Short mmCIF file of C-alpha atoms in Angstrom, two decimals:
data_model
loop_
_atom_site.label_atom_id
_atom_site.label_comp_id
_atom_site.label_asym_id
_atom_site.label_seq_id
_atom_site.Cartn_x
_atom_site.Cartn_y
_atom_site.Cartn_z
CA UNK A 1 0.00 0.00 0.00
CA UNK A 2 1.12 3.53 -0.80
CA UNK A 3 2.17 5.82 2.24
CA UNK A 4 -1.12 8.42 2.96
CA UNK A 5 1.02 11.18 3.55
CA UNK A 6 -0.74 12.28 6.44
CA UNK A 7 -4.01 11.12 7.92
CA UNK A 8 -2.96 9.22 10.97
CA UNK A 9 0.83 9.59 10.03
CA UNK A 10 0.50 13.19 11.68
CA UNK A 11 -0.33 11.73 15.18
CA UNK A 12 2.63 9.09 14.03
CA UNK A 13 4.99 11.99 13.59
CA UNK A 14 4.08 13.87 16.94
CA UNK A 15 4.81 10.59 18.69
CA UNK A 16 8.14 10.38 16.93
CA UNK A 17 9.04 13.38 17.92
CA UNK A 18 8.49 13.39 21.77
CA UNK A 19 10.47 10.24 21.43
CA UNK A 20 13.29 12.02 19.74
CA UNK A 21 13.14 14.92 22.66
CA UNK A 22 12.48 12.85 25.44
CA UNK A 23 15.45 10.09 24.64
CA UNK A 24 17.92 12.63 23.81
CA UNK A 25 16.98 15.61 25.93
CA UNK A 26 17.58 14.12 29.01
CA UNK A 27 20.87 12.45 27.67
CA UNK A 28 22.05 15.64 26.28
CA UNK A 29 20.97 17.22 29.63
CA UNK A 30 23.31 14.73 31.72
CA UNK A 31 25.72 17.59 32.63
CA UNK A 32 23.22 19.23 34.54
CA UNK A 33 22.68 15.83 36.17
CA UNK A 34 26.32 14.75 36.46
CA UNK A 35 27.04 17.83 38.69
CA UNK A 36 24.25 17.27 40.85
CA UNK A 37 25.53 13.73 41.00
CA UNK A 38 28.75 15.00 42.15
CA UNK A 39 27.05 17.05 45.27
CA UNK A 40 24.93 13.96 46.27
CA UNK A 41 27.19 10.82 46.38
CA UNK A 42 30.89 12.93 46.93
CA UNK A 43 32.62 12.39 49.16
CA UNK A 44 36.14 14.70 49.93
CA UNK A 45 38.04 11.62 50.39
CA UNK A 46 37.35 9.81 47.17
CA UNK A 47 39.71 10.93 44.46
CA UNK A 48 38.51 9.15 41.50
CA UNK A 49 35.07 10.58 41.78
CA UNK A 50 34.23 12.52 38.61
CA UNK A 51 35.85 9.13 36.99
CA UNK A 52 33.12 7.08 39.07
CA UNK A 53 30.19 9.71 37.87
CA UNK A 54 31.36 9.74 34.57
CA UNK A 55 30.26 6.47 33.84
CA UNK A 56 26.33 6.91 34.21
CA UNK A 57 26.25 9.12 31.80
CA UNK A 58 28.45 7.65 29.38
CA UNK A 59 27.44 4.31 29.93
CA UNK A 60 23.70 5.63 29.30
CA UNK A 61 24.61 7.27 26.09
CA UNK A 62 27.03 4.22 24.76
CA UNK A 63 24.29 1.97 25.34
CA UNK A 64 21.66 3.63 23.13
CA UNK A 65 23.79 3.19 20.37
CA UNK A 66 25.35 -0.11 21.33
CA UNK A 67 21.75 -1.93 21.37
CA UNK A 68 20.56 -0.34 18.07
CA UNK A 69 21.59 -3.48 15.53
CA UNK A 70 19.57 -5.74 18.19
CA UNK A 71 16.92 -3.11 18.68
CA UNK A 72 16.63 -3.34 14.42
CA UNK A 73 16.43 -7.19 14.63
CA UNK A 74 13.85 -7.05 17.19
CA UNK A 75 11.92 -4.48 15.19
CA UNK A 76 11.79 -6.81 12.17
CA UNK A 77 10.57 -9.32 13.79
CA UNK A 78 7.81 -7.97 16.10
CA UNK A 79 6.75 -4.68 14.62
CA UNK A 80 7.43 -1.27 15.64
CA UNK A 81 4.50 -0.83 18.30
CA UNK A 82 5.51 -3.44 20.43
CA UNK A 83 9.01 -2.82 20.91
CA UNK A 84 8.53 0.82 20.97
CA UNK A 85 6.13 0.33 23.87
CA UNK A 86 8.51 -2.27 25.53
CA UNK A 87 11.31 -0.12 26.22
CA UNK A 88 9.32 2.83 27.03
CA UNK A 89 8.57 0.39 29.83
CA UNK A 90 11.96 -0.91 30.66
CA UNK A 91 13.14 2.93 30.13
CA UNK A 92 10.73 4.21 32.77
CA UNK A 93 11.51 1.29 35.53
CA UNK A 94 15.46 2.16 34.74
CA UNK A 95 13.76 5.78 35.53
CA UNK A 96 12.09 5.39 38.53
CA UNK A 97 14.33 2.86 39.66
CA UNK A 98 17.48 5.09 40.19
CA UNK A 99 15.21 8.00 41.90
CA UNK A 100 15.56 5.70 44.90
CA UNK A 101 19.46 4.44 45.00
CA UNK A 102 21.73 5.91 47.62
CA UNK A 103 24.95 5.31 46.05
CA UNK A 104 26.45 5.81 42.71
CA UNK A 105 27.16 2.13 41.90
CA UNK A 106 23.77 1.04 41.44
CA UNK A 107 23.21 3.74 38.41
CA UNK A 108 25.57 1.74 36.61
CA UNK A 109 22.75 -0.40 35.75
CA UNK A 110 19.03 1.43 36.60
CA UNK A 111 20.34 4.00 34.35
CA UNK A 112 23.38 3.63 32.68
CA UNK A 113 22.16 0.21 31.40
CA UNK A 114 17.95 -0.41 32.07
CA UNK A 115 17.20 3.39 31.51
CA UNK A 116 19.39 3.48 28.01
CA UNK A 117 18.65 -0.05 26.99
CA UNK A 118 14.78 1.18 26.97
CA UNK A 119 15.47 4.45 25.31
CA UNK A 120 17.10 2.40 22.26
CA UNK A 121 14.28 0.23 21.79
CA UNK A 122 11.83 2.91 22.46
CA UNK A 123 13.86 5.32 19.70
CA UNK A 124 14.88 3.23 16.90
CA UNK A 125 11.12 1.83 15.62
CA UNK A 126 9.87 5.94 15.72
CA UNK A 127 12.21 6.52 12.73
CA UNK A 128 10.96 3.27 11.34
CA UNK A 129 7.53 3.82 11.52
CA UNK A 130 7.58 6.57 9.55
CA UNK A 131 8.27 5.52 6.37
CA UNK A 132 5.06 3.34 6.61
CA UNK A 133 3.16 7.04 7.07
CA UNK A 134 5.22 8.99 4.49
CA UNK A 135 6.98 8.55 0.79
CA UNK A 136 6.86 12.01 -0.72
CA UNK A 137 6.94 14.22 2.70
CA UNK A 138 9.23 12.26 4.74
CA UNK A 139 12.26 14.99 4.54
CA UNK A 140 10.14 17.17 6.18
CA UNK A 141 9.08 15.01 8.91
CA UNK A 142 12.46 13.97 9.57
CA UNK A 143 13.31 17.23 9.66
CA UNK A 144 10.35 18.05 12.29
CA UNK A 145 10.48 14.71 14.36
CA UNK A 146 14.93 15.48 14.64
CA UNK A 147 13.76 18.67 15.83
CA UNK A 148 12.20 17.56 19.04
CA UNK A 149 15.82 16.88 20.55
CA UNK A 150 16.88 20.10 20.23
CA UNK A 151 13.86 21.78 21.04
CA UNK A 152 14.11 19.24 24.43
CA UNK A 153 17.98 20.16 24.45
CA UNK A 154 16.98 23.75 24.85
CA UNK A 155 14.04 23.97 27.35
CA UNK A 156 14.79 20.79 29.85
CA UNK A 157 18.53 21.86 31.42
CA UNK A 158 16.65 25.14 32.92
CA UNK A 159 13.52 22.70 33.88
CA UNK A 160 16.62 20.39 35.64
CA UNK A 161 18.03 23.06 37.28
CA UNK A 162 15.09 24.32 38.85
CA UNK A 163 13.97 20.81 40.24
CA UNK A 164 16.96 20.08 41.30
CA UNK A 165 17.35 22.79 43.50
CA UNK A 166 13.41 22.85 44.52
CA UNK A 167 13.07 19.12 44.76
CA UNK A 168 16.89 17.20 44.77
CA UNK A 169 18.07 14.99 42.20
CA UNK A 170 15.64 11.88 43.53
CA UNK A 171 12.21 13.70 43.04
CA UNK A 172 13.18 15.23 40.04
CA UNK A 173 13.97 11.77 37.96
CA UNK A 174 10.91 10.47 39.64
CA UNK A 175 9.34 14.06 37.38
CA UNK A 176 11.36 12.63 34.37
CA UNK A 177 9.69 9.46 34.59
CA UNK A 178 6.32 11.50 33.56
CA UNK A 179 8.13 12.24 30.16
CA UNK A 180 8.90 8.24 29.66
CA UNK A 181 5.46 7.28 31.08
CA UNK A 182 3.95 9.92 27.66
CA UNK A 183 6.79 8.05 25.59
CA UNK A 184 4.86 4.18 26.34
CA UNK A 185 1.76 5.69 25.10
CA UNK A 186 3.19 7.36 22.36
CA UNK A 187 4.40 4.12 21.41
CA UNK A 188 0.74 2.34 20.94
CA UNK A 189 0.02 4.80 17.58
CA UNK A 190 2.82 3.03 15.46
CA UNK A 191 0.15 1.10 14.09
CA UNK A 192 0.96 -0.94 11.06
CA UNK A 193 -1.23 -0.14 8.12
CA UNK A 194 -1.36 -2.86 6.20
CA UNK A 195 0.08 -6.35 6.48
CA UNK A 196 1.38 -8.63 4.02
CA UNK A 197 -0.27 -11.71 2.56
CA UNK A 198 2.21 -13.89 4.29
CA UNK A 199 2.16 -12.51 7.41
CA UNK A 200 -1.67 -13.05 6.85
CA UNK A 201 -1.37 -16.69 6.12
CA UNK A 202 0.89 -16.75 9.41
CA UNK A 203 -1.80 -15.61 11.30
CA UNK A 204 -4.02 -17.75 10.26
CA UNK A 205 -2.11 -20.76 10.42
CA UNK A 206 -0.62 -19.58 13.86
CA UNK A 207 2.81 -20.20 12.80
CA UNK A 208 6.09 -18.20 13.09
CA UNK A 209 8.33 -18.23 10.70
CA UNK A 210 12.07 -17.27 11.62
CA UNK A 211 14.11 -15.54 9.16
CA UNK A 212 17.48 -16.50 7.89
CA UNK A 213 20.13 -15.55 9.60
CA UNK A 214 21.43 -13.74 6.42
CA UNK A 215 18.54 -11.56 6.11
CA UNK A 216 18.91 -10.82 10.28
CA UNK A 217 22.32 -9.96 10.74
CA UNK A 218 23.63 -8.79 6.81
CA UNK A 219 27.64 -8.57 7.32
CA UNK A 220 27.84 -8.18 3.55
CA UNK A 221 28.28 -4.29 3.79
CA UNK A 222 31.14 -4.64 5.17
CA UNK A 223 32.43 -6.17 1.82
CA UNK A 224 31.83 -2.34 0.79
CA UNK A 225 35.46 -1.13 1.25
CA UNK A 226 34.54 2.69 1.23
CA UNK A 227 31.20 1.47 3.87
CA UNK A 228 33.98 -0.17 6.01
CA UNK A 229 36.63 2.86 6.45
CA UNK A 230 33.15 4.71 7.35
CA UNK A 231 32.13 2.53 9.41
CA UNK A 232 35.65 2.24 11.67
CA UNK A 233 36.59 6.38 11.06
CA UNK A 234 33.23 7.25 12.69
CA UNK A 235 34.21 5.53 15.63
CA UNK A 236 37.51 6.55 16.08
CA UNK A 237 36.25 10.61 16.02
CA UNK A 238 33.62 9.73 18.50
CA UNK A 239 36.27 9.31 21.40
CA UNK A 240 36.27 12.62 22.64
CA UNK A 241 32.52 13.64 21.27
CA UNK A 242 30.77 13.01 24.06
CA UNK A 243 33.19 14.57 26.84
CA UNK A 244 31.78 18.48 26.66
CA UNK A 245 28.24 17.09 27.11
CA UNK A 246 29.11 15.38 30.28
CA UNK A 247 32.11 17.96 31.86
CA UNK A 248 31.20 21.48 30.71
CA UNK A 249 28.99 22.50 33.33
CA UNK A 250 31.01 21.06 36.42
CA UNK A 251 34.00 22.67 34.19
CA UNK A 252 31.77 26.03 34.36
CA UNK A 253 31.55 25.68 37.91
CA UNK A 254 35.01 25.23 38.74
CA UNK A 255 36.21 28.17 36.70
CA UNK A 256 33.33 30.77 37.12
CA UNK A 257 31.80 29.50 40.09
CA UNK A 258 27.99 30.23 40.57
CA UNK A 259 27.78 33.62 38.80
CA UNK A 260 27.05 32.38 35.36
CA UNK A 261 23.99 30.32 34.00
CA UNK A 262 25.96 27.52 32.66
CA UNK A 263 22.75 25.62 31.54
CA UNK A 264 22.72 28.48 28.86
CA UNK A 265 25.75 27.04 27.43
CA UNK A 266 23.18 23.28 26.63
CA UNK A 267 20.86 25.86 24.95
CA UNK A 268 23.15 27.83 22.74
CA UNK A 269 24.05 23.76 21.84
CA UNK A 270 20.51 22.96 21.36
CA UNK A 271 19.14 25.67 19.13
CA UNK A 272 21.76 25.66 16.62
CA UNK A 273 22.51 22.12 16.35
CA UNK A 274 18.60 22.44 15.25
CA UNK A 275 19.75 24.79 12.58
CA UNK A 276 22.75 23.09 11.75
CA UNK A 277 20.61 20.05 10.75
CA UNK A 278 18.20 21.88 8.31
CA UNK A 279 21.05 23.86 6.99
CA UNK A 280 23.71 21.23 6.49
CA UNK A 281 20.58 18.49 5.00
CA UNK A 282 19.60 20.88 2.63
CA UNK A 283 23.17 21.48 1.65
CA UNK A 284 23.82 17.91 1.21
CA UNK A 285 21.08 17.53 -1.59
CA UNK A 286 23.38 19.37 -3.64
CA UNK A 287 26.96 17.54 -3.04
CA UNK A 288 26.80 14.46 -5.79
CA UNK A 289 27.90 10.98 -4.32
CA UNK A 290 29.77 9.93 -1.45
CA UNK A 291 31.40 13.57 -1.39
CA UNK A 292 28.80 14.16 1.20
CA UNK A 293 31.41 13.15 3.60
CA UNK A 294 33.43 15.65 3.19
CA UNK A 295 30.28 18.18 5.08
CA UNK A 296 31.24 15.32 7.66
CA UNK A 297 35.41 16.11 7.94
CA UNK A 298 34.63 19.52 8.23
CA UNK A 299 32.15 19.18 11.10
CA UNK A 300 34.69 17.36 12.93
CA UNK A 301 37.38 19.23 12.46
CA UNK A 302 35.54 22.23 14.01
CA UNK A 303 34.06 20.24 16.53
CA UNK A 304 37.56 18.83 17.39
CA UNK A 305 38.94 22.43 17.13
CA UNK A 306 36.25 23.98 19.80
CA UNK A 307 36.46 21.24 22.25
CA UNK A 308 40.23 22.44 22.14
CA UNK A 309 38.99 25.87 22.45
CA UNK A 310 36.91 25.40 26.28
CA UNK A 311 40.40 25.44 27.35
CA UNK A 312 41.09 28.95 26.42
CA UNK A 313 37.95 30.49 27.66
CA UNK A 314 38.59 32.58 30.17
CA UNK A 315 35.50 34.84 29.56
CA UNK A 316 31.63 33.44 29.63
CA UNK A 317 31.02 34.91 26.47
CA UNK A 318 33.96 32.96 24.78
CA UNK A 319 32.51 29.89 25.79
CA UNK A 320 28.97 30.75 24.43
CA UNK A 321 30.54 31.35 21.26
CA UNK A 322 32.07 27.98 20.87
CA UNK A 323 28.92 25.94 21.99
CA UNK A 324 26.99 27.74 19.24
CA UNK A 325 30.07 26.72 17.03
CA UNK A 326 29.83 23.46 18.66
CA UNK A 327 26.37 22.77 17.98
CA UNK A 328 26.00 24.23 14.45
CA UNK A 329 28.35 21.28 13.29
CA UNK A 330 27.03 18.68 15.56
CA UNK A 331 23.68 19.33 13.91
CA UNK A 332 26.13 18.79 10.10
CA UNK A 333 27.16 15.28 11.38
CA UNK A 334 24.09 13.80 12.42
CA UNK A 335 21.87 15.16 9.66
CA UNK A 336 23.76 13.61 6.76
CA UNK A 337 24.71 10.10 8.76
CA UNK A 338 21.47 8.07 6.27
CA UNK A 339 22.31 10.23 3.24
CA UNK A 340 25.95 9.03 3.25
CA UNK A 341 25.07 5.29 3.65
CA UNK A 342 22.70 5.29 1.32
CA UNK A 343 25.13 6.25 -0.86
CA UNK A 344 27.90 4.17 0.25
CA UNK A 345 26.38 0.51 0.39
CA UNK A 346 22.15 1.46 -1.27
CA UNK A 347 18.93 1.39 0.06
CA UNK A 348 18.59 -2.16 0.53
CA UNK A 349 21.25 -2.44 2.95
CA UNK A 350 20.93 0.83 4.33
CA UNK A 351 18.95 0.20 7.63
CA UNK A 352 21.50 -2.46 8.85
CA UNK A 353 24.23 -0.34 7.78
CA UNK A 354 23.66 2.68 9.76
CA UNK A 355 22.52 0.33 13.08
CA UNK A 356 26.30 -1.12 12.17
CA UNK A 357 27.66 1.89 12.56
CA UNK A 358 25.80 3.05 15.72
CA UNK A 359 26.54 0.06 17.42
CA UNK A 360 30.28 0.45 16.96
CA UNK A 361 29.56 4.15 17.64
CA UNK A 362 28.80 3.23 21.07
CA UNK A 363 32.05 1.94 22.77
CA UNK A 364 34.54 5.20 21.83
CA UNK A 365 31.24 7.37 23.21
CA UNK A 366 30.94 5.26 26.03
CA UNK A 367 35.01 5.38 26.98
CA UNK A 368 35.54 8.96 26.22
CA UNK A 369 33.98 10.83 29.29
CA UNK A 370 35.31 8.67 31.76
CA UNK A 371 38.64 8.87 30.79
CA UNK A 372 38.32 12.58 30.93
CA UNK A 373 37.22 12.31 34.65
CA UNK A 374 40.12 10.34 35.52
CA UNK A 375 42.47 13.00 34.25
CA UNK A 376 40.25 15.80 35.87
CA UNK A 377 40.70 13.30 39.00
CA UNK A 378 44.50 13.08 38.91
CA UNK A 379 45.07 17.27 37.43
CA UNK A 380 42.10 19.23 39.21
CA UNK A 381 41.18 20.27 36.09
CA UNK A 382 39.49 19.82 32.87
CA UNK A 383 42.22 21.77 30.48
CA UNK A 384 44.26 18.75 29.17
CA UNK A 385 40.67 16.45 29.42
CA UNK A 386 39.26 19.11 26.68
CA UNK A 387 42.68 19.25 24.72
CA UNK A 388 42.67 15.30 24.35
CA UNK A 389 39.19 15.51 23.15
CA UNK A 390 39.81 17.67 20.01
CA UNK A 391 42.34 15.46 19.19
CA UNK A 392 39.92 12.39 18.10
CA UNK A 393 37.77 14.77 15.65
CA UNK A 394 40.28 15.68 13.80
CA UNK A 395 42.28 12.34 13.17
CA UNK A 396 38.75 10.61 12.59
CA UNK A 397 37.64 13.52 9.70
CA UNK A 398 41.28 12.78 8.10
CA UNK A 399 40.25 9.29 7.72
CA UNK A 400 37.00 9.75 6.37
CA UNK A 401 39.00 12.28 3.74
CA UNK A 402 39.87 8.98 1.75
CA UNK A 403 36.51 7.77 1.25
CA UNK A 404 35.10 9.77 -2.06
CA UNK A 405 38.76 8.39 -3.79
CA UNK A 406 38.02 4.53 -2.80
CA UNK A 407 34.24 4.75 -3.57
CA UNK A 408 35.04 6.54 -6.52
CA UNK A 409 37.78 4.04 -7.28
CA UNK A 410 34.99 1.11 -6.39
CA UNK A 411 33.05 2.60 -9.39
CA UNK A 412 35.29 2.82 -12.13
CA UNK A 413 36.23 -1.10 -10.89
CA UNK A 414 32.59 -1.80 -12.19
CA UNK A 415 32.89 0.08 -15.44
CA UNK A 416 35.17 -2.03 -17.52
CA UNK A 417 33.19 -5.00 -16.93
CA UNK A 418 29.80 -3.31 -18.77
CA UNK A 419 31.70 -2.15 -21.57
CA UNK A 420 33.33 -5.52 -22.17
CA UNK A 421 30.19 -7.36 -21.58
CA UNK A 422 28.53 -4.59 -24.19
CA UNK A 423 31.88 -5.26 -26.11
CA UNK A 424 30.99 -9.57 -26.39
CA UNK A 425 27.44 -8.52 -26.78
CA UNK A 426 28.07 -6.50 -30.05
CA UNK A 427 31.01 -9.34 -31.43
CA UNK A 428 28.04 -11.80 -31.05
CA UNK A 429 25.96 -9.80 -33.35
CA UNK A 430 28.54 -9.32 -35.47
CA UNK A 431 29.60 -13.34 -35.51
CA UNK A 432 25.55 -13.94 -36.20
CA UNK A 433 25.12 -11.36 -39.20
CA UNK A 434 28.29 -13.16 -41.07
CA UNK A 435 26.73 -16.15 -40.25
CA UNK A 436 23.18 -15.19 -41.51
CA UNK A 437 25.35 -13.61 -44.79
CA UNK A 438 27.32 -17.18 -45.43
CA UNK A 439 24.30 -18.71 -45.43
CA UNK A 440 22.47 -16.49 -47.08
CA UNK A 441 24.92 -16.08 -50.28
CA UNK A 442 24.78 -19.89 -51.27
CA UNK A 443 21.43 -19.99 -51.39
CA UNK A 444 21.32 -16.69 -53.54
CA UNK A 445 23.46 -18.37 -55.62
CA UNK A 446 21.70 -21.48 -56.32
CA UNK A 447 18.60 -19.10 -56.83
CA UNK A 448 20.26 -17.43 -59.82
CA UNK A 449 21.99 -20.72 -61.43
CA UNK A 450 18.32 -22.08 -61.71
#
């Protein structure tokens, strides 16, 4: 059936795009949470403790990209609504769970692990779903569903704050929980529209048919040489991504102190990472081919040259500056991430290709911010954390630098191969037409000797 471009699919795409806010507003909004962390489990004797903190957050970011190729599996096999309504579930017990810990360790798991874990399976069939809803629109509603996170980005650090300091950091995840209890309905209007004949005759018959393991787990685009150096250069600029969104407002705090609103720094983040995503997707519609990836070397390169630059701010105002830098190319990266596969490997592969790539995403995002803690641990400050961090950008965008010249190379592999095929083609017609004359000239001949 053809996509009604609209009709239900609006209420579809509203749903999609709480999800999209919810999930990564409150994981974008972890420094706010991190430092409030800090004040309720520190202790003046532990010196490893920002190391310690570090890991909830990471751990809760790394694992909503880390479960992503499962979260795709279990989406083909048991439809978007359910699992999206599953790990809303497990998302708000992870939730509600950690309101009520005492210590640190046991975040580790309510919400580095059951909170993220149900945020992946929650997020993943929203971007699904809407293909069933949309064909001809479904730029736009991308574009309006990927807005929800910054639009979350921007408004829920100031909403933090002020719980947190009316209510402590237990009550106000308990308030969180409200925005994951809105996700699990949101999740029951992915309804499918219409199913196939098979899956009819499955019904009927009660049966359930497993699918190949091929067709589950397809480790063929990694045959794709230029998919492959994507896929691995990706990863290795990720390793100091993550660290400003967990460190720059305890960062803040130690250099400024209290004077200065340092959630403004998550909105300046927020707001044009927004714009960075409608600016840079547009952009891309006009780059031919896999040269798309070159938007992608330049956003790291800035990003890897203001994460650099957070050590050098000595003034508020500088810092503002480089968040809105920050963000602008953030929004460049993630905008163009299905473009560039689909370009690299096709559209039949290109759903397992990008949950690929965001599961290997997961373990440099996951390492990063703890490492920095340990050196803010062992130094007393962040300065040589935030230099290390630029350093990853800018070695992963060289990488990706060589992937137009092997994709490009991959092409021009193929073209020899249809001109001698069109080459045989033609010498066959040519071998048949002095065949057909041969025979033809005998016979001519015998005509006129009678």
């Amino acid at each position: 059936a053809e996509p009604p471009e609209g009709g239900w699919g609006w209420v579809v795409m509203l749903a999609a795009m709480w999800c999209n806010g919810a999930v990564f507003g409150i994981q974008n909004s972890c420094g706010v949470l991190f430092v409030s962390m800090l004040e309720l489990f520190g202790d003046g004797e532990d010196k490893q403790l920002a190391f310690k903190t570090a890991w909830v957050s990471s751990l809760s970011m790394g694992m909503v990209f880390f479960c992503s190729p499962i979260v795709s599996i279990f989406t083909d096999l048991f439809g978007c609504q359910k699992v999206a309504v599953a790990g809303a579930a497990v998302g708000f017990a992870g939730l509600l769970s950690s309101s009520f810990v005492s210590t640190i360790e046991p975040l580790y798991f309510t919400y580095g692990i059951l909170f993220a874990c149900g945020c992946s399976f929650a997020y993943q069939p929203s971007l699904v779903i809407l293909g069933h809803y949309f064909k001809k629109r479904l730029g736009l509603v991308n574009g309006i569903v990927t807005a929800g996170s910054s639009l979350f980005t921007v408004s829920l650090p100031f909403l933090l704050r002020v719980l947190i300091d009316s209510v402590g950091l237990c009550n106000t995840l308990r308030v969180l929980c409200i925005l994951m209890f809105i996700l699990f309905l949101a999740g029951f209007t992915y309804k499918p529209l219409v199913s196939n004949a098979k899956d009819k005759e499955g019904g009927k018959k009660g049966k359930f048919r497993f699918p190949s393991e091929k067709k589950i787990c397809n480790f063929s685009v990694f045959k794709v040489v230029s998919y492959r150096i994507w896929a691995f250069g990706i990863p290795a600029a990720l390793f100091g991504y993550f660290v400003p969104y967990v460190h720059l407002m305890n960062h803040v705090k130690d250099r400024f102190g209290d004077s200065v609103p340092e959630e403004v720094l998550l909105l300046c983040l927020g707001i044009t990472s927004g714009v960075g995503r409608l600016i840079f997707g547009r952009v891309a519609d006009y780059i031919p081919g896999a040269r798309k990836v070159y938007l992608q070397v330049a956003s790291f390169f800035f990003i890897g040259l203001m994460s650099m630059m957070i050590s050098l701010c000595h003034v508020f105002g500088g810092l503002i500056a480089v968040c809105l830098f920050m963000g602008l190319f953030d929004g460049c990266f993630i905008c163009i991430m299905a473009p560039i596969a689909f370009e690299l490997v096709g559209a039949q592969d290109v759903s397992q290709a990008i949950g690929f790539l965001l599961g290997l995403m997961s373990i440099p995002m996951t390492v990063g911010p703890p490492i920095a803690g340990l050196l803010y641990d062992h130094l007393g400050t962040y300065d040589v954390a935030f230099y290390l961090a630029g350093v990853p950008p800018i070695i992963g965008g060289a990488i990706l630098c060589f992937i137009p010249w092997v994709h490009e190379r991959q092409n021009l592999k193929g073209r020899p191969k249809r001109v001698d095929g069109e080459t045989t083609e033609k010498m066959l017609e040519n071998e048949s037409t002095l065949v057909l004359d041969t025979t033809e000239k005998p016979v001519k001949e015998m005509e006129s000797g009678v």
